[in-house]
Amino acid sequence: MNEGMIPADLPLRNDLIGEEPYGAPQIDVPVCLNVNENPYPPSHAVVRSIEKRIREIAPTLNRYPDREHMELRQAFVDYLAKESQASLTTDQVWGANGSNEIMLQIFQAFGGPGRAALGCDPTYSMYPEYARDTFTQWHTAPRNADFTLDVDRTIEAIRAIEPSIVMLTSPNNPTGTALPMTDLKRILDFCQNARVAGAADGVHPIVVVDEAYIEFRDPGTPSAATLVNTYANLAVSRTMSKAFAFAGARVGYVAASAGIINCLRIVRMPYHLSAVTQATALAGFDHTDDQLAQVGHLRELREQTAQWLREQTYKGEPLEVAPSQSNFLMFGGHFDDRGMIFDEMLRRGVLIRVVGPDGWLRVCMGTDDEMARFREALTASMRAVEEQTNQANQQ
């Protein structure tokens, strides 16, 4: 965004001057593999259910929707019981317009001036923006070299910073790294007695686990949602945008203790979930199996792509690939100018993402045809950049 687009006489908050809106590039290209969407559209059965449910509520749109979205909350409960074997009640779940709004509500309720939140770097780039928007200090603890959580350093950071929010991500974005339950439990146990800076004695931080990509995990891997009844300080965020192929519907939800849910209800906007959004989400849950039908294939494609990437070289060295349990892969490790690779890919009609530590790029899984285009474009792009580098060195 050009800073000149904001007139200097507007009273924009001082801490927002010079800031850019968040968002991955939106470019019209033949192959879009940069925002971790499910590339397969909803089935005809799902579309028919959406049409039916919206027809049913359309005559009532002159009235406000159910602000507590109780039918949808029951659908969340039923889905978590089926998908993760988590036994919850409607008092323990809450929905919003995408998991982004869930996260913002968490920061609104538990962050704020004088409060701090802690994440583990590298991680999702929106977290510091939630903190900024709610005047919450943002801190990070470094991950291990293989991008797994450094539990000891994370606990030491919790002790030193005394945050009100500990933000964990599993699978992590942008690396795809899973968070083992043993590591999560260590942090949950520590936080049950940890202090929160500026808060009264007996107040302890909440631990948020962002499971936006959890459906892509390896079979048999448990979800943090199964711990909600054990740990009152745990909140587990989910979304219908990724595996559920509902990115355009904007539906997220969280599982947590009734106490945490009631805190979110304080900061939610009135009637924040429209009747149309609720109807669309319910239609998706009418056909859960259809919605998740391609998850297994995308998981297999992830593993095939990871193996192929490891067999490729850039400037004589094999590419590194971060182990992933998501629908994306972070790869490279030693791209000396990843922007050049990105630009060459874009010239060939394939959009990926410049994100994560220097030297790395990220690609999400597309259709079989799209991944074939990705492989062709990446091979050609790496050779092109190598040639450009050789020519520059000879001058």
mmCIF file of C-alpha atoms in Angstrom:
data_model
loop_
_atom_site.group_PDB
_atom_site.id
_atom_site.type_symbol
_atom_site.label_atom_id
_atom_site.label_comp_id
_atom_site.label_asym_id
_atom_site.label_seq_id
_atom_site.Cartn_x
_atom_site.Cartn_y
_atom_site.Cartn_z
ATOM 1 C CA MET A 1 0.000 0.000 0.000
ATOM 2 C CA ASN A 2 1.344 3.418 -0.950
ATOM 3 C CA GLU A 3 1.644 5.555 2.182
ATOM 4 C CA GLY A 4 0.431 8.487 0.112
ATOM 5 C CA MET A 5 -2.964 6.821 -0.083
ATOM 6 C CA ILE A 6 -3.577 7.816 3.560
ATOM 7 C CA PRO A 7 -3.855 11.608 3.876
ATOM 8 C CA ALA A 8 -1.487 13.018 6.483
ATOM 9 C CA ASP A 9 -4.296 14.973 8.155
ATOM 10 C CA LEU A 10 -6.183 11.816 9.176
ATOM 11 C CA PRO A 11 -5.722 10.930 12.874
ATOM 12 C CA LEU A 12 -4.487 7.390 12.238
ATOM 13 C CA ARG A 13 -3.106 5.855 15.412
ATOM 14 C CA ASN A 14 0.590 6.718 15.724
ATOM 15 C CA ASP A 15 1.566 3.050 16.017
ATOM 16 C CA LEU A 16 -0.231 2.272 12.737
ATOM 17 C CA ILE A 17 1.503 4.925 10.632
ATOM 18 C CA GLY A 18 3.506 3.165 7.943
ATOM 19 C CA GLU A 19 1.833 -0.198 8.533
ATOM 20 C CA GLU A 20 0.551 -2.299 5.632
ATOM 21 C CA PRO A 21 -2.652 -4.351 5.550
ATOM 22 C CA TYR A 22 -2.027 -8.045 6.126
ATOM 23 C CA GLY A 23 -2.595 -10.398 3.250
ATOM 24 C CA ALA A 24 -0.962 -12.776 0.830
ATOM 25 C CA PRO A 25 -0.710 -11.486 -2.752
ATOM 26 C CA GLN A 26 -3.968 -11.814 -4.684
ATOM 27 C CA ILE A 27 -2.815 -12.293 -8.270
ATOM 28 C CA ASP A 28 -4.807 -13.811 -11.111
ATOM 29 C CA VAL A 29 -2.586 -16.708 -12.159
ATOM 30 C CA PRO A 30 -3.331 -20.178 -13.558
ATOM 31 C CA VAL A 31 -1.946 -21.967 -10.474
ATOM 32 C CA CYS A 32 -2.519 -20.386 -7.052
ATOM 33 C CA LEU A 33 -0.659 -22.290 -4.321
ATOM 34 C CA ASN A 34 0.039 -19.552 -1.789
ATOM 35 C CA VAL A 35 -2.828 -19.388 0.736
ATOM 36 C CA ASN A 36 -3.221 -23.013 1.845
ATOM 37 C CA GLU A 37 -6.724 -23.518 0.486
ATOM 38 C CA ASN A 38 -8.288 -26.861 -0.278
ATOM 39 C CA PRO A 39 -8.184 -26.843 -4.101
ATOM 40 C CA TYR A 40 -11.333 -28.946 -4.454
ATOM 41 C CA PRO A 41 -14.697 -27.122 -4.409
ATOM 42 C CA PRO A 42 -17.643 -28.212 -2.246
ATOM 43 C CA SER A 43 -19.565 -31.177 -3.646
ATOM 44 C CA HIS A 44 -22.921 -30.782 -5.396
ATOM 45 C CA ALA A 45 -24.596 -32.234 -2.295
ATOM 46 C CA VAL A 46 -23.064 -29.527 -0.120
ATOM 47 C CA VAL A 47 -24.049 -26.798 -2.584
ATOM 48 C CA ARG A 48 -27.625 -28.079 -2.582
ATOM 49 C CA SER A 49 -27.674 -28.071 1.227
ATOM 50 C CA ILE A 50 -26.403 -24.490 1.269
ATOM 51 C CA GLU A 51 -29.133 -23.456 -1.180
ATOM 52 C CA LYS A 52 -31.822 -25.258 0.857
ATOM 53 C CA ARG A 53 -30.779 -23.809 4.216
ATOM 54 C CA ILE A 54 -30.429 -20.264 2.894
ATOM 55 C CA ARG A 55 -33.847 -20.474 1.190
ATOM 56 C CA GLU A 56 -35.304 -21.483 4.549
ATOM 57 C CA ILE A 57 -33.855 -18.527 6.457
ATOM 58 C CA ALA A 58 -34.119 -15.920 3.673
ATOM 59 C CA PRO A 59 -37.668 -14.819 4.646
ATOM 60 C CA THR A 60 -36.420 -14.119 8.194
ATOM 61 C CA LEU A 61 -33.501 -11.869 7.270
ATOM 62 C CA ASN A 62 -35.395 -8.861 8.556
ATOM 63 C CA ARG A 63 -34.708 -10.275 12.027
ATOM 64 C CA TYR A 64 -31.373 -10.588 13.798
ATOM 65 C CA PRO A 65 -29.793 -14.058 13.869
ATOM 66 C CA ASP A 66 -29.328 -16.193 16.968
ATOM 67 C CA ARG A 67 -26.433 -14.335 18.555
ATOM 68 C CA GLU A 68 -25.479 -17.437 20.542
ATOM 69 C CA HIS A 69 -25.648 -19.623 17.373
ATOM 70 C CA MET A 70 -26.749 -22.618 19.442
ATOM 71 C CA GLU A 71 -27.567 -24.941 16.536
ATOM 72 C CA LEU A 72 -24.153 -24.301 15.040
ATOM 73 C CA ARG A 73 -22.435 -24.803 18.381
ATOM 74 C CA GLN A 74 -24.090 -28.207 18.628
ATOM 75 C CA ALA A 75 -22.737 -28.976 15.152
ATOM 76 C CA PHE A 76 -19.230 -28.042 16.376
ATOM 77 C CA VAL A 77 -19.666 -30.407 19.340
ATOM 78 C CA ASP A 78 -20.869 -33.261 17.129
ATOM 79 C CA TYR A 79 -18.050 -32.767 14.648
ATOM 80 C CA LEU A 80 -15.311 -32.671 17.319
ATOM 81 C CA ALA A 81 -16.715 -35.843 18.850
ATOM 82 C CA LYS A 82 -16.556 -37.590 15.467
ATOM 83 C CA GLU A 83 -13.302 -36.142 14.161
ATOM 84 C CA SER A 84 -11.200 -35.920 17.338
ATOM 85 C CA GLN A 85 -13.093 -37.995 19.913
ATOM 86 C CA ALA A 86 -13.426 -34.886 22.068
ATOM 87 C CA SER A 87 -16.424 -35.036 24.407
ATOM 88 C CA LEU A 88 -17.637 -31.464 24.823
ATOM 89 C CA THR A 89 -20.846 -29.500 25.395
ATOM 90 C CA THR A 90 -22.206 -26.415 23.665
ATOM 91 C CA ASP A 91 -20.971 -24.313 26.599
ATOM 92 C CA GLN A 92 -17.433 -25.291 25.582
ATOM 93 C CA VAL A 93 -17.487 -24.158 21.951
ATOM 94 C CA TRP A 94 -17.857 -20.806 20.236
ATOM 95 C CA GLY A 95 -17.964 -19.709 16.590
ATOM 96 C CA ALA A 96 -16.884 -16.600 14.706
ATOM 97 C CA ASN A 97 -16.116 -15.277 11.228
ATOM 98 C CA GLY A 98 -13.045 -17.393 10.606
ATOM 99 C CA SER A 99 -10.437 -18.385 13.155
ATOM 100 C CA ASN A 100 -8.968 -14.904 12.639
ATOM 101 C CA GLU A 101 -11.937 -13.442 14.509
ATOM 102 C CA ILE A 102 -11.605 -16.139 17.175
ATOM 103 C CA MET A 103 -7.989 -15.097 17.701
ATOM 104 C CA LEU A 104 -8.858 -11.411 17.789
ATOM 105 C CA GLN A 105 -11.546 -12.093 20.403
ATOM 106 C CA ILE A 106 -8.994 -14.005 22.483
ATOM 107 C CA PHE A 107 -6.590 -11.074 22.360
ATOM 108 C CA GLN A 108 -9.403 -8.631 23.124
ATOM 109 C CA ALA A 109 -10.505 -10.648 26.136
ATOM 110 C CA PHE A 110 -7.151 -11.649 27.603
ATOM 111 C CA GLY A 111 -4.657 -9.156 26.159
ATOM 112 C CA GLY A 112 -4.699 -5.382 26.219
ATOM 113 C CA PRO A 113 -2.547 -2.573 27.647
ATOM 114 C CA GLY A 114 -0.027 -3.889 30.151
ATOM 115 C CA ARG A 115 -0.543 -7.478 28.987
ATOM 116 C CA ALA A 116 1.782 -9.672 26.911
ATOM 117 C CA ALA A 117 1.399 -12.642 24.587
ATOM 118 C CA LEU A 118 4.084 -15.186 23.746
ATOM 119 C CA GLY A 119 4.510 -17.234 20.565
ATOM 120 C CA CYS A 120 7.256 -19.490 19.209
ATOM 121 C CA ASP A 121 9.123 -18.212 16.171
ATOM 122 C CA PRO A 122 8.753 -18.906 13.273
ATOM 123 C CA THR A 123 4.986 -18.958 13.387
ATOM 124 C CA TYR A 124 1.856 -17.412 11.876
ATOM 125 C CA SER A 125 2.508 -13.810 10.886
ATOM 126 C CA MET A 126 -0.938 -12.581 11.994
ATOM 127 C CA TYR A 127 -0.315 -13.183 15.701
ATOM 128 C CA PRO A 128 1.720 -9.988 16.206
ATOM 129 C CA GLU A 129 -0.997 -8.078 14.361
ATOM 130 C CA TYR A 130 -3.674 -9.332 16.759
ATOM 131 C CA ALA A 131 -1.381 -8.144 19.532
ATOM 132 C CA ARG A 132 -0.801 -4.761 17.913
ATOM 133 C CA ASP A 133 -4.508 -4.195 17.336
ATOM 134 C CA THR A 134 -5.314 -4.899 20.991
ATOM 135 C CA PHE A 135 -2.320 -3.016 22.478
ATOM 136 C CA THR A 136 -0.844 -6.296 23.692
ATOM 137 C CA GLN A 137 2.945 -6.725 23.801
ATOM 138 C CA TRP A 138 4.113 -9.527 21.507
ATOM 139 C CA HIS A 139 7.097 -11.723 22.357
ATOM 140 C CA THR A 140 8.543 -14.879 20.825
ATOM 141 C CA ALA A 141 10.687 -17.752 21.990
ATOM 142 C CA PRO A 142 12.836 -19.424 19.312
ATOM 143 C CA ARG A 143 12.063 -22.892 18.034
ATOM 144 C CA ASN A 144 14.663 -25.591 17.587
ATOM 145 C CA ALA A 145 16.663 -25.750 14.352
ATOM 146 C CA ASP A 146 14.254 -28.397 13.016
ATOM 147 C CA PHE A 147 11.305 -26.070 13.855
ATOM 148 C CA THR A 148 10.024 -28.249 16.707
ATOM 149 C CA LEU A 149 9.073 -26.470 19.905
ATOM 150 C CA ASP A 150 11.915 -25.784 22.339
ATOM 151 C CA VAL A 151 9.840 -26.506 25.423
ATOM 152 C CA ASP A 152 12.504 -25.530 27.965
ATOM 153 C CA ARG A 153 13.132 -22.138 26.339
ATOM 154 C CA THR A 154 9.407 -21.573 25.958
ATOM 155 C CA ILE A 155 8.803 -22.264 29.637
ATOM 156 C CA GLU A 156 11.707 -19.996 30.571
ATOM 157 C CA ALA A 157 10.182 -17.237 28.418
ATOM 158 C CA ILE A 158 6.797 -17.716 30.136
ATOM 159 C CA ARG A 159 8.524 -17.359 33.495
ATOM 160 C CA ALA A 160 10.407 -14.223 32.420
ATOM 161 C CA ILE A 161 7.682 -12.418 30.438
ATOM 162 C CA GLU A 162 4.639 -13.474 32.475
ATOM 163 C CA PRO A 163 2.257 -13.352 29.492
ATOM 164 C CA SER A 164 -1.503 -13.633 29.720
ATOM 165 C CA ILE A 165 -1.627 -15.597 26.422
ATOM 166 C CA VAL A 166 0.688 -18.383 25.286
ATOM 167 C CA MET A 167 0.100 -18.963 21.581
ATOM 168 C CA LEU A 168 1.030 -22.362 20.150
ATOM 169 C CA THR A 169 0.275 -23.708 16.691
ATOM 170 C CA SER A 170 -0.169 -27.306 15.577
ATOM 171 C CA PRO A 171 0.501 -27.928 12.766
ATOM 172 C CA ASN A 172 2.603 -24.796 12.801
ATOM 173 C CA ASN A 173 2.316 -22.217 10.044
ATOM 174 C CA PRO A 174 4.527 -21.753 8.001
ATOM 175 C CA THR A 175 6.562 -24.861 8.855
ATOM 176 C CA GLY A 176 3.846 -27.550 9.159
ATOM 177 C CA THR A 177 5.425 -28.842 12.388
ATOM 178 C CA ALA A 178 3.181 -30.803 14.753
ATOM 179 C CA LEU A 179 3.139 -30.176 18.506
ATOM 180 C CA PRO A 180 3.456 -33.433 20.483
ATOM 181 C CA MET A 181 0.919 -33.829 23.291
ATOM 182 C CA THR A 182 3.721 -34.386 25.803
ATOM 183 C CA ASP A 183 5.194 -30.970 24.985
ATOM 184 C CA LEU A 184 1.780 -29.315 25.140
ATOM 185 C CA LYS A 185 1.025 -30.878 28.518
ATOM 186 C CA ARG A 186 4.330 -29.628 29.942
ATOM 187 C CA ILE A 187 3.430 -26.071 28.980
ATOM 188 C CA LEU A 188 -0.162 -26.418 30.178
ATOM 189 C CA ASP A 189 1.021 -27.764 33.521
ATOM 190 C CA PHE A 190 3.526 -24.944 33.932
ATOM 191 C CA CYS A 191 0.971 -22.282 33.019
ATOM 192 C CA GLN A 192 -1.470 -23.520 35.669
ATOM 193 C CA ASN A 193 0.756 -21.874 38.268
ATOM 194 C CA ALA A 194 2.549 -19.225 36.193
ATOM 195 C CA ARG A 195 2.079 -15.542 36.927
ATOM 196 C CA VAL A 196 0.524 -12.931 34.648
ATOM 197 C CA ALA A 197 2.272 -9.572 34.787
ATOM 198 C CA GLY A 198 0.085 -6.903 36.354
ATOM 199 C CA ALA A 199 -2.696 -9.338 37.264
ATOM 200 C CA ALA A 200 -3.890 -10.308 40.714
ATOM 201 C CA ASP A 201 -2.402 -13.265 42.554
ATOM 202 C CA GLY A 202 -3.956 -16.506 41.423
ATOM 203 C CA VAL A 203 -4.412 -15.356 37.807
ATOM 204 C CA HIS A 204 -2.645 -17.594 35.301
ATOM 205 C CA PRO A 205 -2.098 -17.461 31.514
ATOM 206 C CA ILE A 206 -4.264 -19.265 29.012
ATOM 207 C CA VAL A 207 -2.673 -21.541 26.419
ATOM 208 C CA VAL A 208 -4.114 -21.257 22.908
ATOM 209 C CA VAL A 209 -3.470 -24.023 20.385
ATOM 210 C CA ASP A 210 -4.213 -22.974 16.824
ATOM 211 C CA GLU A 211 -5.303 -26.113 14.959
ATOM 212 C CA ALA A 212 -6.287 -24.508 11.651
ATOM 213 C CA TYR A 213 -4.703 -27.379 9.697
ATOM 214 C CA ILE A 214 -5.278 -30.236 12.128
ATOM 215 C CA GLU A 215 -7.379 -32.380 9.778
ATOM 216 C CA PHE A 216 -4.275 -32.889 7.609
ATOM 217 C CA ARG A 217 -2.308 -34.494 10.446
ATOM 218 C CA ASP A 218 -1.126 -38.081 10.194
ATOM 219 C CA PRO A 219 -3.856 -40.575 11.135
ATOM 220 C CA GLY A 220 -3.876 -41.411 14.826
ATOM 221 C CA THR A 221 -2.384 -38.088 15.931
ATOM 222 C CA PRO A 222 -4.548 -36.691 18.769
ATOM 223 C CA SER A 223 -6.025 -33.211 18.825
ATOM 224 C CA ALA A 224 -5.503 -30.778 21.682
ATOM 225 C CA ALA A 225 -9.302 -30.592 21.869
ATOM 226 C CA THR A 226 -9.202 -33.884 23.781
ATOM 227 C CA LEU A 227 -7.504 -32.027 26.660
ATOM 228 C CA VAL A 228 -10.133 -29.310 27.110
ATOM 229 C CA ASN A 229 -11.907 -31.172 29.912
ATOM 230 C CA THR A 230 -8.589 -31.689 31.723
ATOM 231 C CA TYR A 231 -7.124 -28.191 31.419
ATOM 232 C CA ALA A 232 -9.338 -25.194 32.149
ATOM 233 C CA ASN A 233 -6.552 -22.914 30.839
ATOM 234 C CA LEU A 234 -6.633 -24.383 27.301
ATOM 235 C CA ALA A 235 -8.349 -22.976 24.212
ATOM 236 C CA VAL A 236 -8.185 -24.833 20.882
ATOM 237 C CA SER A 237 -8.925 -22.831 17.742
ATOM 238 C CA ARG A 238 -10.257 -24.516 14.587
ATOM 239 C CA THR A 239 -11.459 -23.384 11.165
ATOM 240 C CA MET A 240 -13.643 -24.608 8.308
ATOM 241 C CA SER A 241 -11.466 -22.716 5.803
ATOM 242 C CA LYS A 242 -8.791 -25.316 5.148
ATOM 243 C CA ALA A 243 -9.594 -29.038 5.108
ATOM 244 C CA PHE A 244 -13.331 -28.277 5.033
ATOM 245 C CA ALA A 245 -12.960 -26.372 1.735
ATOM 246 C CA PHE A 246 -14.924 -23.439 3.129
ATOM 247 C CA ALA A 247 -12.412 -20.589 2.937
ATOM 248 C CA GLY A 248 -15.017 -18.328 1.367
ATOM 249 C CA ALA A 249 -17.595 -19.056 4.062
ATOM 250 C CA ARG A 250 -15.420 -17.556 6.860
ATOM 251 C CA VAL A 251 -16.282 -19.856 9.764
ATOM 252 C CA GLY A 252 -13.974 -20.531 12.679
ATOM 253 C CA TYR A 253 -14.576 -21.894 16.151
ATOM 254 C CA VAL A 254 -12.859 -22.584 19.447
ATOM 255 C CA ALA A 255 -13.120 -25.323 22.065
ATOM 256 C CA ALA A 256 -12.359 -24.330 25.641
ATOM 257 C CA SER A 257 -13.715 -24.283 29.163
ATOM 258 C CA ALA A 258 -17.066 -22.591 29.679
ATOM 259 C CA GLY A 259 -15.195 -19.878 31.583
ATOM 260 C CA ILE A 260 -13.009 -19.007 28.602
ATOM 261 C CA ILE A 261 -16.019 -19.071 26.267
ATOM 262 C CA ASN A 262 -17.864 -16.642 28.523
ATOM 263 C CA CYS A 263 -14.881 -14.286 28.381
ATOM 264 C CA LEU A 264 -15.100 -14.297 24.570
ATOM 265 C CA ARG A 265 -18.816 -13.598 24.731
ATOM 266 C CA ILE A 266 -18.036 -10.341 26.538
ATOM 267 C CA VAL A 267 -15.985 -8.938 23.657
ATOM 268 C CA ARG A 268 -17.903 -10.348 20.689
ATOM 269 C CA MET A 269 -19.810 -7.873 18.551
ATOM 270 C CA PRO A 270 -23.612 -8.132 18.746
ATOM 271 C CA TYR A 271 -24.943 -10.695 16.264
ATOM 272 C CA HIS A 272 -21.438 -11.229 14.913
ATOM 273 C CA LEU A 273 -22.378 -14.378 12.958
ATOM 274 C CA SER A 274 -24.949 -13.633 10.277
ATOM 275 C CA ALA A 275 -27.877 -15.952 9.655
ATOM 276 C CA VAL A 276 -26.433 -16.675 6.195
ATOM 277 C CA THR A 277 -23.059 -17.628 7.664
ATOM 278 C CA GLN A 278 -24.687 -19.913 10.218
ATOM 279 C CA ALA A 279 -26.840 -21.580 7.561
ATOM 280 C CA THR A 280 -23.837 -22.112 5.287
ATOM 281 C CA ALA A 281 -21.774 -23.644 8.090
ATOM 282 C CA LEU A 282 -24.588 -25.984 9.056
ATOM 283 C CA ALA A 283 -24.873 -27.089 5.435
ATOM 284 C CA GLY A 284 -21.201 -27.974 5.516
ATOM 285 C CA PHE A 285 -21.701 -30.094 8.610
ATOM 286 C CA ASP A 286 -24.645 -31.805 6.882
ATOM 287 C CA HIS A 287 -22.025 -33.451 4.633
ATOM 288 C CA THR A 288 -18.864 -33.764 6.682
ATOM 289 C CA ASP A 289 -17.586 -36.770 4.751
ATOM 290 C CA ASP A 290 -18.040 -34.979 1.426
ATOM 291 C CA GLN A 291 -16.272 -31.893 2.720
ATOM 292 C CA LEU A 292 -13.255 -33.881 3.910
ATOM 293 C CA ALA A 293 -13.216 -36.342 1.012
ATOM 294 C CA GLN A 294 -9.975 -35.030 -0.499
ATOM 295 C CA VAL A 295 -7.997 -34.688 2.749
ATOM 296 C CA GLY A 296 -6.420 -38.133 2.470
ATOM 297 C CA HIS A 297 -5.364 -37.519 -1.106
ATOM 298 C CA LEU A 298 -3.879 -34.116 -0.230
ATOM 299 C CA ARG A 299 -1.977 -35.739 2.631
ATOM 300 C CA GLU A 300 -0.522 -38.331 0.236
ATOM 301 C CA LEU A 301 0.292 -35.596 -2.278
ATOM 302 C CA ARG A 302 2.128 -33.683 0.462
ATOM 303 C CA GLU A 303 4.362 -36.676 1.159
ATOM 304 C CA GLN A 304 4.996 -37.304 -2.549
ATOM 305 C CA THR A 305 5.846 -33.649 -3.100
ATOM 306 C CA ALA A 306 8.159 -33.595 -0.088
ATOM 307 C CA GLN A 307 10.068 -36.580 -1.439
ATOM 308 C CA TRP A 308 10.323 -35.001 -4.886
ATOM 309 C CA LEU A 309 11.590 -31.724 -3.402
ATOM 310 C CA ARG A 310 14.300 -33.513 -1.441
ATOM 311 C CA GLU A 311 15.556 -34.966 -4.716
ATOM 312 C CA GLN A 312 15.949 -31.516 -6.297
ATOM 313 C CA THR A 313 19.050 -29.336 -6.077
ATOM 314 C CA TYR A 314 19.730 -25.626 -6.088
ATOM 315 C CA LYS A 315 23.278 -24.508 -6.812
ATOM 316 C CA GLY A 316 24.498 -28.032 -6.287
ATOM 317 C CA GLU A 317 22.875 -28.631 -2.886
ATOM 318 C CA PRO A 318 19.750 -30.721 -2.219
ATOM 319 C CA LEU A 319 16.673 -28.795 -1.131
ATOM 320 C CA GLU A 320 15.619 -29.040 2.483
ATOM 321 C CA VAL A 321 11.990 -29.760 3.333
ATOM 322 C CA ALA A 322 10.494 -29.133 6.765
ATOM 323 C CA PRO A 323 8.493 -32.174 7.958
ATOM 324 C CA SER A 324 4.841 -31.205 7.703
ATOM 325 C CA GLN A 325 1.494 -32.476 8.946
ATOM 326 C CA SER A 326 -0.405 -29.777 7.106
ATOM 327 C CA ASN A 327 -1.475 -29.219 3.505
ATOM 328 C CA PHE A 328 1.637 -27.183 2.736
ATOM 329 C CA LEU A 329 5.406 -27.596 2.665
ATOM 330 C CA MET A 330 8.171 -25.151 3.540
ATOM 331 C CA PHE A 331 11.166 -25.931 1.379
ATOM 332 C CA GLY A 332 14.525 -24.647 0.212
ATOM 333 C CA GLY A 333 16.640 -23.846 3.222
ATOM 334 C CA HIS A 334 19.437 -22.230 1.218
ATOM 335 C CA PHE A 335 17.764 -20.052 -1.409
ATOM 336 C CA ASP A 336 20.161 -17.089 -1.416
ATOM 337 C CA ASP A 337 17.539 -14.867 -3.077
ATOM 338 C CA ARG A 338 14.153 -16.509 -2.632
ATOM 339 C CA GLY A 339 12.467 -13.470 -4.153
ATOM 340 C CA MET A 340 14.094 -14.326 -7.496
ATOM 341 C CA ILE A 341 12.726 -17.885 -7.313
ATOM 342 C CA PHE A 342 9.268 -16.492 -6.456
ATOM 343 C CA ASP A 343 9.382 -14.066 -9.389
ATOM 344 C CA GLU A 344 10.471 -16.764 -11.834
ATOM 345 C CA MET A 345 7.668 -19.021 -10.619
ATOM 346 C CA LEU A 346 5.167 -16.208 -11.055
ATOM 347 C CA ARG A 347 6.401 -15.588 -14.606
ATOM 348 C CA ARG A 348 5.509 -19.217 -15.285
ATOM 349 C CA GLY A 349 2.005 -18.809 -13.901
ATOM 350 C CA VAL A 350 2.538 -20.426 -10.478
ATOM 351 C CA LEU A 351 1.996 -18.402 -7.298
ATOM 352 C CA ILE A 352 3.649 -19.667 -4.104
ATOM 353 C CA ARG A 353 4.551 -17.800 -0.889
ATOM 354 C CA VAL A 354 7.604 -15.972 0.385
ATOM 355 C CA VAL A 355 7.217 -16.602 4.100
ATOM 356 C CA GLY A 356 9.145 -18.023 7.014
ATOM 357 C CA PRO A 357 12.889 -17.769 7.681
ATOM 358 C CA ASP A 358 15.260 -16.456 5.043
ATOM 359 C CA GLY A 359 16.139 -19.073 2.462
ATOM 360 C CA TRP A 360 12.751 -20.811 2.501
ATOM 361 C CA LEU A 361 9.580 -20.756 0.406
ATOM 362 C CA ARG A 362 6.172 -22.350 0.998
ATOM 363 C CA VAL A 363 3.783 -24.164 -1.316
ATOM 364 C CA CYS A 364 0.350 -25.557 -0.529
ATOM 365 C CA MET A 365 -1.025 -28.678 -2.138
ATOM 366 C CA GLY A 366 -3.171 -28.173 -5.215
ATOM 367 C CA THR A 367 -4.788 -30.583 -7.623
ATOM 368 C CA ASP A 368 -2.637 -33.199 -9.336
ATOM 369 C CA ASP A 369 -2.437 -31.039 -12.456
ATOM 370 C CA GLU A 370 -1.505 -27.954 -10.437
ATOM 371 C CA MET A 371 1.272 -29.819 -8.635
ATOM 372 C CA ALA A 372 2.643 -31.021 -11.973
ATOM 373 C CA ARG A 373 2.754 -27.364 -13.074
ATOM 374 C CA PHE A 374 4.472 -26.500 -9.793
ATOM 375 C CA ARG A 375 7.194 -29.098 -10.316
ATOM 376 C CA GLU A 376 7.838 -27.953 -13.872
ATOM 377 C CA ALA A 377 7.901 -24.289 -12.873
ATOM 378 C CA LEU A 378 10.156 -24.791 -9.851
ATOM 379 C CA THR A 379 12.705 -26.794 -11.832
ATOM 380 C CA ALA A 380 12.786 -24.179 -14.595
ATOM 381 C CA SER A 381 12.881 -21.310 -12.099
ATOM 382 C CA MET A 382 15.829 -22.687 -10.148
ATOM 383 C CA ARG A 383 17.778 -23.266 -13.350
ATOM 384 C CA ALA A 384 16.956 -19.735 -14.534
ATOM 385 C CA VAL A 385 18.160 -18.159 -11.288
ATOM 386 C CA GLU A 386 21.320 -20.263 -11.346
ATOM 387 C CA GLU A 387 22.009 -19.053 -14.881
ATOM 388 C CA GLN A 388 21.388 -15.424 -13.931
ATOM 389 C CA THR A 389 23.784 -15.806 -11.006
ATOM 390 C CA ASN A 390 26.460 -17.351 -13.217
ATOM 391 C CA GLN A 391 26.138 -14.535 -15.730
ATOM 392 C CA ALA A 392 26.375 -11.918 -12.983
ATOM 393 C CA ASN A 393 29.503 -13.576 -11.574
ATOM 394 C CA GLN A 394 31.168 -13.559 -15.001
ATOM 395 C CA GLN A 395 30.675 -9.839 -15.488
#
